[in-house]
Amino acid sequence: VACFIVIAGKNVAAQIITPEQYIEMYKDIAVKEMKRMGVPAAITLAQGLLETENGNSTLLRKSNNHFGIKCKSTWSGNGVSHDDDAVGECFRTYKTAEESYRDHSNFLRGSERYAGLFQLDPADYKGWAHGLKKAGYATNPKYPAILIKSIERYNLQQYTLMAINDVPTYDKSKFEDDKEQPFVYTEAEDNNESPGQYKIGYINKIKCVMATRGMSLLA
């Protein structure tokens, strides 16, 4: 038993990711997303470090969610229950880290709440850090200071500078989020009381029911 505990302890310790390792793993995705959507790579990486506890958080292991983005009403993908501001909140889940990074960019770029950030110089990481807090991204009053400290401690600004000449010009009227796949009809099922009122199919490979307005969830 003592031997097993020692070995298990060593395995757990070996799985801990350092901030430097997290940065090395995801810096290229952060740079790529900056070139695609304009979110500074330094800010993206600093948020990732904070939200995932340097890549070691329980939420990350359950969901591949690197930025603590909750499901909200607009989310059509899968979710996972996780305690945050309240017990059992729904957080978005992703198949890969790259999907999470891409959704993070879309989330900021496509929201009116964060539109003012994209008027800032991409190199102004302090402005971005304070702007995120002001726009309501996080409730922690120390959120900007934490991001700024990470950027300066790990020289994350170098990744912003790598992409700064390739930041796209943003035209809000042309912004499009990732397209949701249409409902794919597979079969019809009849309710005994109201025949033919719903169909079973898939959206984004997730099985779902297409029902008529007013039909109860119980039915």
C-alpha positions as MATLAB code, in Angstrom:
seq = 'VACFIVIAGKNVAAQIITPEQYIEMYKDIAVKEMKRMGVPAAITLAQGLLETENGNSTLLRKSNNHFGIKCKSTWSGNGVSHDDDAVGECFRTYKTAEESYRDHSNFLRGSERYAGLFQLDPADYKGWAHGLKKAGYATNPKYPAILIKSIERYNLQQYTLMAINDVPTYDKSKFEDDKEQPFVYTEAEDNNESPGQYKIGYINKIKCVMATRGMSLLA';
ca = [
       0.000    0.000    0.000;
       2.804    2.401    0.907;
       4.497    1.639   -2.436;
       1.257    2.329   -4.349;
       0.743    5.663   -2.579;
       4.273    6.800   -3.397;
       3.948    5.804   -7.063;
       0.498    7.391   -7.365;
       1.813   10.568   -5.754;
       4.660   10.756   -8.241;
       2.261   10.275  -11.169;
      -0.009   13.082   -9.954;
       2.975   15.375   -9.474;
       4.226   14.550  -12.962;
       0.925   15.678  -14.456;
       1.106   19.208  -13.090;
       1.621   21.719  -15.913;
       3.782   24.778  -15.316;
       2.884   28.221  -16.708;
       5.817   27.972  -19.105;
       4.590   24.628  -20.415;
       1.074   25.968  -20.887;
       2.397   28.929  -22.857;
       4.571   26.709  -25.028;
       1.616   24.431  -25.817;
      -0.838   27.158  -26.815;
       1.149   30.198  -27.978;
       0.843   29.265  -31.651;
      -2.950   29.000  -31.392;
      -3.098   32.388  -29.635;
      -1.040   33.989  -32.411;
      -3.200   32.335  -35.076;
      -6.376   33.620  -33.422;
      -4.967   37.130  -33.179;
      -4.365   37.093  -36.924;
      -7.892   35.773  -37.501;
      -9.897   37.958  -35.118;
      -7.637   40.578  -33.576;
      -7.673   39.551  -29.910;
      -4.096   40.207  -28.652;
      -2.220   36.936  -28.181;
      -0.761   38.176  -24.881;
      -4.253   38.782  -23.478;
      -5.512   35.412  -24.719;
      -2.632   33.526  -23.112;
      -2.883   35.468  -19.852;
      -6.608   34.694  -19.658;
      -5.910   31.038  -20.420;
      -3.306   30.829  -17.661;
      -5.676   32.373  -15.141;
      -8.868   30.557  -16.087;
      -7.226   27.100  -16.260;
      -4.889   27.472  -13.280;
      -1.956   27.143  -15.693;
      -3.637   24.203  -17.427;
      -4.478   22.235  -14.293;
      -8.080   23.148  -13.462;
     -10.905   20.666  -12.954;
     -13.087   22.530  -15.459;
     -10.398   22.240  -18.137;
     -10.084   18.496  -17.615;
     -13.856   18.089  -17.876;
     -14.534   20.381  -20.800;
     -11.452   21.624  -22.720;
     -12.795   25.076  -21.781;
      -9.748   27.350  -21.461;
     -11.582   30.627  -20.798;
     -14.408   29.836  -18.405;
     -17.072   30.696  -20.980;
     -20.536   29.716  -19.789;
     -23.222   28.185  -21.996;
     -25.649   31.161  -22.186;
     -28.743   31.090  -24.379;
     -26.859   31.358  -27.673;
     -24.786   28.194  -27.179;
     -25.963   25.153  -29.182;
     -23.128   22.771  -28.298;
     -22.546   20.524  -25.297;
     -22.098   21.759  -21.748;
     -20.838   20.534  -18.406;
     -22.013   21.350  -14.889;
     -19.449   23.157  -12.742;
     -19.659   25.257   -9.572;
     -18.617   28.883  -10.076;
     -20.546   32.007   -9.037;
     -23.413   29.598   -8.387;
     -23.664   25.845   -7.882;
     -23.971   23.699  -11.009;
     -23.546   26.367  -13.671;
     -23.346   25.288  -17.302;
     -19.994   25.751  -19.037;
     -19.286   25.163  -22.717;
     -17.378   22.030  -23.715;
     -15.055   21.596  -26.686;
     -13.447   18.670  -28.473;
     -10.063   20.381  -28.632;
      -8.160   23.303  -27.123;
      -8.149   24.985  -30.532;
     -11.960   24.950  -30.588;
     -11.958   26.677  -27.203;
      -9.502   29.335  -28.371;
     -11.524   29.923  -31.530;
     -14.781   30.282  -29.587;
     -13.074   32.698  -27.201;
     -12.123   34.942  -30.140;
     -15.625   34.725  -31.580;
     -17.150   35.398  -28.172;
     -15.235   38.662  -27.751;
     -15.408   39.774  -31.382;
     -19.095   39.107  -31.847;
     -20.362   40.737  -28.660;
     -21.459   44.363  -28.468;
     -20.226   44.376  -24.871;
     -16.589   43.994  -25.939;
     -16.726   46.075  -29.126;
     -14.811   48.963  -27.537;
     -11.785   46.763  -26.922;
     -11.164   46.469  -30.631;
     -10.746   50.219  -30.875;
      -7.625   49.914  -28.702;
      -4.100   49.391  -29.950;
      -3.553   45.578  -29.935;
      -0.249   46.211  -28.157;
      -2.009   48.034  -25.303;
      -2.316   45.019  -23.026;
      -3.043   47.179  -19.974;
      -5.956   48.829  -21.757;
      -7.275   45.435  -22.816;
      -6.930   43.997  -19.304;
      -8.857   46.860  -17.709;
     -11.343   46.906  -20.584;
     -12.235   43.253  -20.097;
     -12.984   43.851  -16.427;
     -14.992   46.983  -17.178;
     -17.036   45.123  -19.788;
     -17.917   42.430  -17.264;
     -15.790   39.491  -18.380;
     -14.835   38.721  -14.762;
     -16.083   39.689  -11.304;
     -12.684   39.603   -9.574;
     -11.617   43.244   -8.942;
      -7.979   42.144   -9.301;
      -8.589   40.619  -12.747;
      -6.708   43.308  -14.742;
      -3.729   43.243  -12.370;
      -3.496   39.445  -12.616;
      -3.487   39.530  -16.420;
      -0.912   42.328  -16.536;
       1.349   40.526  -14.071;
       1.287   37.328  -16.174;
       1.968   39.205  -19.398;
       4.974   40.961  -17.910;
       6.297   37.997  -15.933;
       6.238   35.563  -18.864;
       6.897   38.110  -21.628;
       3.635   37.267  -23.362;
       3.773   40.545  -25.263;
       6.270   38.960  -27.651;
       3.444   36.827  -29.090;
       1.249   39.860  -29.667;
       4.104   41.554  -31.504;
       4.509   38.485  -33.736;
       1.043   39.049  -35.184;
       0.590   42.788  -34.807;
       1.107   43.523  -38.509;
      -1.487   40.918  -39.499;
      -4.416   42.035  -37.348;
      -7.532   42.132  -39.565;
      -9.518   45.311  -40.094;
     -12.817   44.718  -38.373;
     -16.095   45.387  -40.145;
     -18.913   44.561  -37.722;
     -21.452   44.289  -40.530;
     -19.468   41.405  -42.017;
     -18.843   39.499  -38.781;
     -20.054   35.923  -38.809;
     -19.744   33.422  -35.989;
     -19.061   29.771  -36.755;
     -22.094   28.437  -38.601;
     -24.399   26.093  -36.738;
     -25.184   22.989  -38.720;
     -28.856   22.796  -39.764;
     -31.337   20.363  -38.260;
     -30.919   16.990  -39.950;
     -34.179   15.049  -39.934;
     -33.847   11.324  -39.201;
     -37.223    9.994  -38.139;
     -40.720   10.972  -37.021;
     -42.320    9.894  -33.782;
     -45.941   10.355  -32.827;
     -47.223   11.334  -29.433;
     -50.376    9.374  -28.537;
     -52.312   12.540  -27.791;
     -50.900   14.811  -30.501;
     -49.704   12.753  -33.474;
     -46.907   14.067  -35.656;
     -45.988   17.028  -33.477;
     -42.279   16.372  -33.189;
     -39.344   14.959  -35.116;
     -36.030   13.506  -34.002;
     -32.810   14.611  -35.649;
     -29.379   16.075  -35.098;
     -27.804   19.545  -34.844;
     -23.994   19.652  -34.710;
     -24.115   15.840  -34.323;
     -26.157   16.196  -31.119;
     -29.430   14.271  -31.013;
     -32.390   16.575  -30.456;
     -36.123   16.926  -30.828;
     -37.733   19.487  -33.127;
     -41.106   20.308  -31.588;
     -43.903   22.732  -32.379;
     -44.334   25.950  -30.405;
     -46.320   25.452  -27.221;
     -45.583   21.763  -26.843;
     -44.612   20.911  -23.255;
     -41.225   19.439  -22.340;
     -43.030   16.623  -20.542;
     -44.883   15.697  -23.737;
];
